[in-house]
Amino acid sequence: MPDLLAALPHDTRAYHELLDASGQVRPHWRRFHQHLMHSNPAQLSQRQALVARQIQENGITYNVYADPKGTDRPWELDLLPNLIDAEEWRGIATGVAQRARLLDTVLADLYGPQRLLREGLLPTELVFGHNNFLWPCQGIQPPGGTFLHVYAADLRRAPDGRWWVIADRTQTPSGAGYALENRQIISRTFPELFRELRVQHLASYFRTLRETLVSQAPCDTGETPLVVLLTPGRFNETYFEHLYLARHLGFPLVEGHDLTVRDATLYLKTLGGLRRVHALLRRLDDDFCDPLELRSDSALGVPGLLEAVRQGRVLVANALGSGVLESPGLLGFLPKIQQHLFGDELLLPSIATWWCGEPPVLEQALDKLADLLVLPAFPSQSFAPVFANSLDEAGLAKLAARLRARPYAYVAQEVAQLSQAPVWQDDCLQSRAIGMRVYAVASADGYRVLPGGLTRVAAEAGADVVAMQSGGGSKDTWVLAGREALGEPLRPRPLGVQDIVRRDPYLPSRVVENLFWFGRYAERCDDISRLLRVILVRYVDDDDEPLALEAAVDLAAQLDLLPGEGELETRLFQALIGEDWPFSLRANLQRLNGSAAQVRGRLSRENWHALVEIQRETHLLERDEGDLGELLDFLNRLLMSLSALSGFALDDMTRDDGWRFLMIGRRIERLQFLAEAIAGFLLGRAAQDQAGLEWLLELGNSTITYRSRYQAAPQLIPVLDLLLLDEQNPHAVSFQLSELKRALQQLSDDFGGPPEVGLDLLGERLRAVDLGTLDSPLFGEAGMRAVLDGLGDLLREIAEAAGQLSDRLTLRYFAHVDASQQTVSL
Amino acid sequence: MTSSDKRSDAVASARYRVMHDTHYRYAAPVSLAQQLAHLWPRESSWQHCLSRQLTISPEPTRRRDEQDVFGNPLTRLAFERPHGELEVGARLEVEVLARPAIDLATSPSWESARDSLGYSGQPLNTERLEASRFRFESPAVRIKHAFVLFADDCFTPGRPLLQAVDALMRKIFTDFTFDPAATQVATPLLEVLEKRRGVCQDFAHLMLACLRSRGLAARYVSGYLLTQPPPGQPRLIGADASHAWVSVYCPRFGWVDFDPTNAVLPNLEHITLAWGRDFSDVSPLRGVILGGGSHDPEVRVTVLPVDEAER
């Protein structure tokens, strides 16, 4: 075996996680190192590829998946975990817990008596100047007394091996969910090592978070607390984590407009009505949470939330306004506050920081400005952090002038030195700078620290900055247990018979509405693809049946699925991938993806995978227009993926209210399309044309059924029977009518409201149609036409009624999914 | 009663009746609405509210009268039944007392006023802590170098703070044109500065920005102004609308009001409703509605001296 370490670059100026100063493997890494020595590069690279594949399959992203701009970025996870031994970890964990307690106490003071400000221990500039100091929250006492439920510290390791805090995360610390997902992948990649090394488990952290929120949530007698996770939505950079945590914690994932405040109480809008929410774990920034009392331009929050909090009716974690402690300017004041409040020292030191608001400190910072990192004190500033050593003379002078003009808004910080850790990349071991984010959660007996955390890795070899926003990756963090308890592995709370739930009571109406549209768009894409394929095949083959092609083109134009004028080829391109044609297949696929992204939490992994596949195909198509043959090929593959999607809907989803609306959406869409398409066909020129009947069967996906039944070329009466009246054929109008009737009946049984009878009457008329009249020569050509016209008109009525039904359902079930707006008067 | 910009020592107090009506006629029904009203005048050493009444239609499902974080009376209203209109009418009777005359020239230099509020590691008394609330950016008031430059000629080195502020007030009054068509509630201050046009709210915000950009403490005051043109004198601007001005913190002097729209130091003709960091803290009626469509309110304000109205 080649010595993998031999080629490992080793910068002795930095601490190396794996190697000591003399280049020897550190003791707690020995076992892992041995394992690496017994592997060859090909094996390791293969494992790295497996890791990457799991990430892709699990849909783990940092940016957003179904982003219309396609800016989603897969999560980067290195094959090798970072290892931290038990004793060192004990020091880190104690220090992080101590810091969490301190910051919680500081918050309670700032939103309470403000003694720290009065006594001069904190500058008013850093508090009142911070846009996340929320004035209307002054005086609010959170239920349970905790302000900081979740906390994270960003740590860096200096060359002497000590860990330093470079930033406190007090608002909505992100990343713990990614850490958990990293763990699930990497522990399976090295299962024996994971067991042998006795790696501490992560589960109890998440259980504590759950318990804390549940136990502190204010409840009226007899109520079971409902905790929800509030996300800004799918465009947020860590949306995947919101989904993942919500699933893991068992909290419904909601957006601001899923919630409403009535009588100072927070409610979730569900199909079955309003359900009280007792606690809110938020991933939404402080000032966005309530457009009534906070930022009035925010559409993401819940109007009135603050009043519900003020009245003690709901717990918000972390407390609103906790972001004020994220100012880097505070770092230098914490040791004295710790001393003042608790009479002891901070165990984890903060990196050297100069808040420029004090004239002598400003001068100190200016003296050594060239070596420092300059940060904005407040997030509202339009100033990005600057490494002053990257500036030339003029740049430095400009920066210094800026600091002098408004000193209190700037913080100078020593440039953190980062430790190096081994990563597996390009088939060899390399070193990269790392940083670690460590999480703490409040519990009944103090703060508990997640034994692991998120290790972040610099993007390039020389880089000394680690931040997800600037690229770079992550690692699993293995805290070895030593003699200590491992903690509990991920094991859900045992559920008994009394816990059985047969129906999700917390399905937000918005999700249901999106499922409804997801169903409609999926079916619509399917319908459009079939019709365009009918045309495309005949056009490409240059068929000698011009009548059939023309009739299909007429129909598509009538249904607004083919733009009006011009060469057929241009029109087809437009209809398929036209960017400015609102009814194009491409536009509808985008709508499908949009609604899917809203309901991602409700779709199975496989289901989502099929969607991603469709999306990938669509992107390819957009990039490279190709020729008609390629488009035909695309349509065939797309129809396959769409039918997989429809299969998942039938076989893979729980039959809850969401599923029922999804299916109703599909059925309405198909009914409308079939009815309109057959009507158009019957009223058109090819009604009795054999080639026309052939494509009508294709459109109704019934060619094979017809052939096996009749073993003959299509003829009008049996084709119509199959597509209109056959109750066994899911592509028959009456089949869809019956299924819809059943689904609507169930809705009105469950939710009350008048039964939907409009379609029933039309269905009865359809079933009463005697196809025999088409058989009788008695009536002649004119009589035949009259019968076809009558049938066509009836089908159009059905299509119209289906559209009206959709509108009525929207009004009845989703009407409260309405936008709110701000008003202001002088 | 005079309406000049001179302080009148002859009259020790004035009484007013104020009617402030806001009427929303929504284009579509509103199913849920929450409103915050700053329509009741706060008490102070120079102002007492003798009677007050708030009529609201439709009947709110929830109403709470309390104080906001800045000590202003605040009424919270919630409407949880569908409604097509909203009417809020305030009827106030207020007594305004003359404020003691002050000699602007004896105030401390603006630099020392600024430095006295900066962090020094020393304990802060309640007055300074209170003043510190109003030194920084707020939703409508950004801190920018442009505002420092604009006021540079008023804040010459060593100039007494209140004289400098008085000069700034007059500069805004002289350089800017009152023009209700020029701005809206959300017009950014830099645009106001560029256009040299706006309304009382813009001028107050601009003055706040100039003061805070220098590290001084200044707050936004919302209220009403008596406008009654005697023959031959120009009518004061701001009649029959709510009004806004500025209050500056000066060590030893406390808070001193300045009205940049009229270049006066408010006294017997200014009725104070509320103060905060800027308009967003003390908007007379601010809310969030569900539904509603377009919703321009009709607002009518009348300020009557009591002796004229009744006697």
PDB file of C-alpha atoms in Angstrom, chain A residues 96-294:
ATOM      1  CA  VAL A  96     -20.057  26.681  24.647  1.00  0.00           C
ATOM      2  CA  ALA A  97     -22.695  25.939  27.298  1.00  0.00           C
ATOM      3  CA  GLN A  98     -21.267  28.667  29.519  1.00  0.00           C
ATOM      4  CA  ARG A  99     -21.407  31.128  26.669  1.00  0.00           C
ATOM      5  CA  ALA A 100     -25.001  30.210  25.823  1.00  0.00           C
ATOM      6  CA  ARG A 101     -26.034  30.867  29.403  1.00  0.00           C
ATOM      7  CA  LEU A 102     -24.248  34.209  29.388  1.00  0.00           C
ATOM      8  CA  LEU A 103     -25.892  35.337  26.158  1.00  0.00           C
ATOM      9  CA  ASP A 104     -29.319  34.231  27.361  1.00  0.00           C
ATOM     10  CA  THR A 105     -28.845  36.334  30.476  1.00  0.00           C
ATOM     11  CA  VAL A 106     -27.687  39.323  28.423  1.00  0.00           C
ATOM     12  CA  LEU A 107     -30.820  39.070  26.246  1.00  0.00           C
ATOM     13  CA  ALA A 108     -33.052  38.957  29.296  1.00  0.00           C
ATOM     14  CA  ASP A 109     -31.368  42.128  30.528  1.00  0.00           C
ATOM     15  CA  LEU A 110     -31.506  44.018  27.218  1.00  0.00           C
ATOM     16  CA  TYR A 111     -35.213  43.310  26.785  1.00  0.00           C
ATOM     17  CA  GLY A 112     -35.786  43.881  30.479  1.00  0.00           C
ATOM     18  CA  PRO A 113     -34.159  46.280  32.935  1.00  0.00           C
ATOM     19  CA  GLN A 114     -31.119  47.141  30.751  1.00  0.00           C
ATOM     20  CA  ARG A 115     -28.774  47.204  33.703  1.00  0.00           C
ATOM     21  CA  LEU A 116     -25.816  46.332  31.509  1.00  0.00           C
ATOM     22  CA  LEU A 117     -26.398  49.521  29.533  1.00  0.00           C
ATOM     23  CA  ARG A 118     -26.965  51.658  32.624  1.00  0.00           C
ATOM     24  CA  GLU A 119     -23.838  50.360  34.288  1.00  0.00           C
ATOM     25  CA  GLY A 120     -21.713  50.979  31.234  1.00  0.00           C
ATOM     26  CA  LEU A 121     -20.919  47.310  30.654  1.00  0.00           C
ATOM     27  CA  LEU A 122     -22.366  47.442  27.149  1.00  0.00           C
ATOM     28  CA  PRO A 123     -22.456  50.406  24.784  1.00  0.00           C
ATOM     29  CA  THR A 124     -25.909  51.655  23.777  1.00  0.00           C
ATOM     30  CA  GLU A 125     -24.497  52.029  20.266  1.00  0.00           C
ATOM     31  CA  LEU A 126     -24.207  48.278  19.806  1.00  0.00           C
ATOM     32  CA  VAL A 127     -27.696  47.621  21.091  1.00  0.00           C
ATOM     33  CA  PHE A 128     -29.876  50.544  20.026  1.00  0.00           C
ATOM     34  CA  GLY A 129     -27.912  50.924  16.799  1.00  0.00           C
ATOM     35  CA  HIS A 130     -28.600  47.312  15.835  1.00  0.00           C
ATOM     36  CA  ASN A 131     -31.533  46.723  13.520  1.00  0.00           C
ATOM     37  CA  ASN A 132     -32.313  43.466  15.294  1.00  0.00           C
ATOM     38  CA  PHE A 133     -32.835  45.167  18.603  1.00  0.00           C
ATOM     39  CA  LEU A 134     -36.605  45.099  18.365  1.00  0.00           C
ATOM     40  CA  TRP A 135     -38.099  47.979  20.304  1.00  0.00           C
ATOM     41  CA  PRO A 136     -41.629  46.580  20.492  1.00  0.00           C
ATOM     42  CA  CYS A 137     -40.193  43.499  22.227  1.00  0.00           C
ATOM     43  CA  GLN A 138     -38.928  45.504  25.167  1.00  0.00           C
ATOM     44  CA  GLY A 139     -40.542  44.218  28.305  1.00  0.00           C
ATOM     45  CA  ILE A 140     -41.704  40.908  26.876  1.00  0.00           C
ATOM     46  CA  GLN A 141     -41.067  37.972  29.159  1.00  0.00           C
ATOM     47  CA  PRO A 142     -40.992  34.755  27.120  1.00  0.00           C
ATOM     48  CA  PRO A 143     -42.988  31.789  28.412  1.00  0.00           C
ATOM     49  CA  GLY A 144     -40.584  29.524  30.241  1.00  0.00           C
ATOM     50  CA  GLY A 145     -38.157  32.411  30.731  1.00  0.00           C
ATOM     51  CA  THR A 146     -35.701  31.320  28.022  1.00  0.00           C
ATOM     52  CA  PHE A 147     -34.656  33.800  25.338  1.00  0.00           C
ATOM     53  CA  LEU A 148     -32.007  31.707  23.676  1.00  0.00           C
ATOM     54  CA  HIS A 149     -33.276  28.208  23.000  1.00  0.00           C
ATOM     55  CA  VAL A 150     -30.719  27.370  20.370  1.00  0.00           C
ATOM     56  CA  TYR A 151     -27.239  28.818  20.132  1.00  0.00           C
ATOM     57  CA  ALA A 152     -24.215  28.211  17.949  1.00  0.00           C
ATOM     58  CA  ALA A 153     -20.610  29.316  18.271  1.00  0.00           C
ATOM     59  CA  ASP A 154     -18.262  29.537  15.314  1.00  0.00           C
ATOM     60  CA  LEU A 155     -14.885  28.223  16.413  1.00  0.00           C
ATOM     61  CA  ARG A 156     -11.436  28.328  14.852  1.00  0.00           C
ATOM     62  CA  ARG A 157      -8.331  26.596  16.119  1.00  0.00           C
ATOM     63  CA  ALA A 158      -5.132  28.601  16.510  1.00  0.00           C
ATOM     64  CA  PRO A 159      -1.641  27.136  15.850  1.00  0.00           C
ATOM     65  CA  ASP A 160      -1.203  26.431  19.564  1.00  0.00           C
ATOM     66  CA  GLY A 161      -4.200  24.133  19.447  1.00  0.00           C
ATOM     67  CA  ARG A 162      -6.652  26.340  21.351  1.00  0.00           C
ATOM     68  CA  TRP A 163     -10.133  26.957  20.037  1.00  0.00           C
ATOM     69  CA  TRP A 164     -11.328  30.571  19.721  1.00  0.00           C
ATOM     70  CA  VAL A 165     -14.834  31.883  19.227  1.00  0.00           C
ATOM     71  CA  ILE A 166     -15.035  34.130  16.186  1.00  0.00           C
ATOM     72  CA  ALA A 167     -18.802  34.650  16.125  1.00  0.00           C
ATOM     73  CA  ASP A 168     -21.938  33.969  18.128  1.00  0.00           C
ATOM     74  CA  ARG A 169     -25.105  32.810  16.367  1.00  0.00           C
ATOM     75  CA  THR A 170     -28.112  33.758  18.437  1.00  0.00           C
ATOM     76  CA  GLN A 171     -30.894  34.426  15.974  1.00  0.00           C
ATOM     77  CA  THR A 172     -31.690  31.308  13.978  1.00  0.00           C
ATOM     78  CA  PRO A 173     -28.485  29.261  14.017  1.00  0.00           C
ATOM     79  CA  SER A 174     -28.381  27.069  10.949  1.00  0.00           C
ATOM     80  CA  GLY A 175     -26.481  23.902  10.196  1.00  0.00           C
ATOM     81  CA  ALA A 176     -27.399  21.432  12.937  1.00  0.00           C
ATOM     82  CA  GLY A 177     -29.653  19.639  10.479  1.00  0.00           C
ATOM     83  CA  TYR A 178     -26.836  19.384   7.965  1.00  0.00           C
ATOM     84  CA  ALA A 179     -24.612  18.024  10.724  1.00  0.00           C
ATOM     85  CA  LEU A 180     -27.161  15.312  11.361  1.00  0.00           C
ATOM     86  CA  GLU A 181     -27.475  14.476   7.687  1.00  0.00           C
ATOM     87  CA  ASN A 182     -23.672  14.388   7.382  1.00  0.00           C
ATOM     88  CA  ARG A 183     -23.577  11.958  10.259  1.00  0.00           C
ATOM     89  CA  GLN A 184     -26.130   9.641   8.708  1.00  0.00           C
ATOM     90  CA  ILE A 185     -24.116   9.419   5.521  1.00  0.00           C
ATOM     91  CA  ILE A 186     -20.579   9.192   6.920  1.00  0.00           C
ATOM     92  CA  SER A 187     -21.390   6.762   9.732  1.00  0.00           C
ATOM     93  CA  ARG A 188     -22.688   4.385   7.067  1.00  0.00           C
ATOM     94  CA  THR A 189     -19.585   4.929   4.991  1.00  0.00           C
ATOM     95  CA  PHE A 190     -17.260   3.755   7.786  1.00  0.00           C
ATOM     96  CA  PRO A 191     -19.576   1.556   9.857  1.00  0.00           C
ATOM     97  CA  GLU A 192     -16.856  -0.494  11.622  1.00  0.00           C
ATOM     98  CA  LEU A 193     -14.724   2.496  12.474  1.00  0.00           C
ATOM     99  CA  PHE A 194     -17.749   4.393  13.662  1.00  0.00           C
ATOM    100  CA  ARG A 195     -18.535   1.610  16.140  1.00  0.00           C
ATOM    101  CA  GLU A 196     -14.975   0.893  17.176  1.00  0.00           C
ATOM    102  CA  LEU A 197     -14.078   4.516  17.817  1.00  0.00           C
ATOM    103  CA  ARG A 198     -17.137   4.934  20.020  1.00  0.00           C
ATOM    104  CA  VAL A 199     -18.378   8.094  18.388  1.00  0.00           C
ATOM    105  CA  GLN A 200     -20.863  10.071  20.510  1.00  0.00           C
ATOM    106  CA  HIS A 201     -24.401  10.121  19.153  1.00  0.00           C
ATOM    107  CA  LEU A 202     -26.255  13.243  18.110  1.00  0.00           C
ATOM    108  CA  ALA A 203     -29.818  12.194  18.830  1.00  0.00           C
ATOM    109  CA  SER A 204     -30.238  13.523  22.336  1.00  0.00           C
ATOM    110  CA  TYR A 205     -29.583  17.095  21.224  1.00  0.00           C
ATOM    111  CA  PHE A 206     -32.577  17.025  18.918  1.00  0.00           C
ATOM    112  CA  ARG A 207     -34.709  15.287  21.497  1.00  0.00           C
ATOM    113  CA  THR A 208     -33.817  17.966  24.026  1.00  0.00           C
ATOM    114  CA  LEU A 209     -34.763  20.680  21.548  1.00  0.00           C
ATOM    115  CA  ARG A 210     -38.121  19.017  21.119  1.00  0.00           C
ATOM    116  CA  GLU A 211     -38.648  18.571  24.828  1.00  0.00           C
ATOM    117  CA  THR A 212     -37.686  22.140  25.642  1.00  0.00           C
ATOM    118  CA  LEU A 213     -40.104  23.595  23.125  1.00  0.00           C
ATOM    119  CA  VAL A 214     -42.905  21.253  24.111  1.00  0.00           C
ATOM    120  CA  SER A 215     -42.444  21.803  27.826  1.00  0.00           C
ATOM    121  CA  GLN A 216     -42.123  25.596  27.611  1.00  0.00           C
ATOM    122  CA  ALA A 217     -45.010  26.052  25.169  1.00  0.00           C
ATOM    123  CA  PRO A 218     -47.921  27.821  26.872  1.00  0.00           C
ATOM    124  CA  CYS A 219     -50.988  25.572  26.787  1.00  0.00           C
ATOM    125  CA  ASP A 220     -54.510  25.839  28.056  1.00  0.00           C
ATOM    126  CA  THR A 221     -55.703  22.971  30.185  1.00  0.00           C
ATOM    127  CA  GLY A 222     -56.066  19.767  28.260  1.00  0.00           C
ATOM    128  CA  GLU A 223     -54.237  20.966  25.158  1.00  0.00           C
ATOM    129  CA  THR A 224     -51.401  19.040  23.574  1.00  0.00           C
ATOM    130  CA  PRO A 225     -48.807  21.540  22.435  1.00  0.00           C
ATOM    131  CA  LEU A 226     -48.415  21.982  18.696  1.00  0.00           C
ATOM    132  CA  VAL A 227     -44.937  23.102  17.665  1.00  0.00           C
ATOM    133  CA  VAL A 228     -44.290  24.237  14.090  1.00  0.00           C
ATOM    134  CA  LEU A 229     -41.143  25.154  12.217  1.00  0.00           C
ATOM    135  CA  LEU A 230     -41.442  28.499  10.437  1.00  0.00           C
ATOM    136  CA  THR A 231     -39.433  28.794   7.222  1.00  0.00           C
ATOM    137  CA  PRO A 232     -39.022  31.846   5.010  1.00  0.00           C
ATOM    138  CA  GLY A 233     -39.751  29.451   2.145  1.00  0.00           C
ATOM    139  CA  ARG A 234     -38.057  27.503  -0.549  1.00  0.00           C
ATOM    140  CA  PHE A 235     -35.850  30.336  -1.748  1.00  0.00           C
ATOM    141  CA  ASN A 236     -33.968  30.389   1.513  1.00  0.00           C
ATOM    142  CA  GLU A 237     -30.421  29.135   1.273  1.00  0.00           C
ATOM    143  CA  THR A 238     -30.907  26.472   3.927  1.00  0.00           C
ATOM    144  CA  TYR A 239     -34.414  25.381   2.924  1.00  0.00           C
ATOM    145  CA  PHE A 240     -33.301  21.773   2.701  1.00  0.00           C
ATOM    146  CA  GLU A 241     -32.362  21.888   6.349  1.00  0.00           C
ATOM    147  CA  HIS A 242     -35.769  23.279   7.298  1.00  0.00           C
ATOM    148  CA  LEU A 243     -37.428  20.358   5.553  1.00  0.00           C
ATOM    149  CA  TYR A 244     -35.062  17.900   7.108  1.00  0.00           C
ATOM    150  CA  LEU A 245     -35.351  19.222  10.651  1.00  0.00           C
ATOM    151  CA  ALA A 246     -39.120  19.497  10.433  1.00  0.00           C
ATOM    152  CA  ARG A 247     -39.302  15.843   9.437  1.00  0.00           C
ATOM    153  CA  HIS A 248     -36.807  14.782  12.038  1.00  0.00           C
ATOM    154  CA  LEU A 249     -38.401  16.723  14.881  1.00  0.00           C
ATOM    155  CA  GLY A 250     -41.924  15.895  13.795  1.00  0.00           C
ATOM    156  CA  PHE A 251     -42.941  19.563  13.512  1.00  0.00           C
ATOM    157  CA  PRO A 252     -45.103  20.716  10.599  1.00  0.00           C
ATOM    158  CA  LEU A 253     -43.070  22.941   8.277  1.00  0.00           C
ATOM    159  CA  VAL A 254     -44.995  26.148   7.716  1.00  0.00           C
ATOM    160  CA  GLU A 255     -44.616  29.515   6.057  1.00  0.00           C
ATOM    161  CA  GLY A 256     -45.864  32.821   7.382  1.00  0.00           C
ATOM    162  CA  HIS A 257     -49.107  32.797   5.429  1.00  0.00           C
ATOM    163  CA  ASP A 258     -49.975  29.345   6.789  1.00  0.00           C
ATOM    164  CA  LEU A 259     -50.397  31.041  10.158  1.00  0.00           C
ATOM    165  CA  THR A 260     -52.827  33.602  11.428  1.00  0.00           C
ATOM    166  CA  VAL A 261     -53.343  35.417  14.687  1.00  0.00           C
ATOM    167  CA  ARG A 262     -56.838  35.681  16.155  1.00  0.00           C
ATOM    168  CA  ASP A 263     -57.480  37.173  19.556  1.00  0.00           C
ATOM    169  CA  ALA A 264     -53.737  37.248  20.330  1.00  0.00           C
ATOM    170  CA  THR A 265     -53.460  33.527  19.670  1.00  0.00           C
ATOM    171  CA  LEU A 266     -51.487  31.909  16.875  1.00  0.00           C
ATOM    172  CA  TYR A 267     -53.229  29.430  14.586  1.00  0.00           C
ATOM    173  CA  LEU A 268     -52.291  27.153  11.716  1.00  0.00           C
ATOM    174  CA  LYS A 269     -54.686  27.266   8.770  1.00  0.00           C
ATOM    175  CA  THR A 270     -55.606  23.721   7.861  1.00  0.00           C
ATOM    176  CA  LEU A 271     -58.315  22.276   5.637  1.00  0.00           C
ATOM    177  CA  GLY A 272     -60.245  21.346   8.723  1.00  0.00           C
ATOM    178  CA  GLY A 273     -60.047  24.877  10.107  1.00  0.00           C
ATOM    179  CA  LEU A 274     -57.754  26.784  12.467  1.00  0.00           C
ATOM    180  CA  ARG A 275     -55.561  24.888  14.915  1.00  0.00           C
ATOM    181  CA  ARG A 276     -53.793  26.628  17.739  1.00  0.00           C
ATOM    182  CA  VAL A 277     -50.000  26.738  17.584  1.00  0.00           C
ATOM    183  CA  HIS A 278     -48.255  26.784  20.944  1.00  0.00           C
ATOM    184  CA  ALA A 279     -44.639  27.122  19.925  1.00  0.00           C
ATOM    185  CA  LEU A 280     -42.794  28.297  16.858  1.00  0.00           C
ATOM    186  CA  LEU A 281     -39.257  27.289  16.026  1.00  0.00           C
ATOM    187  CA  ARG A 282     -38.331  29.985  13.571  1.00  0.00           C
ATOM    188  CA  ARG A 283     -35.849  30.129  10.736  1.00  0.00           C
ATOM    189  CA  LEU A 284     -37.090  33.565   9.809  1.00  0.00           C
ATOM    190  CA  ASP A 285     -35.028  36.604  10.757  1.00  0.00           C
ATOM    191  CA  ASP A 286     -36.075  38.767  13.688  1.00  0.00           C
ATOM    192  CA  ASP A 287     -37.386  41.829  11.928  1.00  0.00           C
ATOM    193  CA  PHE A 288     -39.341  39.849   9.309  1.00  0.00           C
ATOM    194  CA  CYS A 289     -41.538  38.037  11.792  1.00  0.00           C
ATOM    195  CA  ASP A 290     -44.436  40.474  12.151  1.00  0.00           C
ATOM    196  CA  PRO A 291     -45.280  43.066   9.478  1.00  0.00           C
ATOM    197  CA  LEU A 292     -47.645  44.800  11.883  1.00  0.00           C
ATOM    198  CA  GLU A 293     -45.099  45.768  14.507  1.00  0.00           C
ATOM    199  CA  LEU A 294     -41.745  45.045  12.886  1.00  0.00           C
TER     200      LEU A 294
END
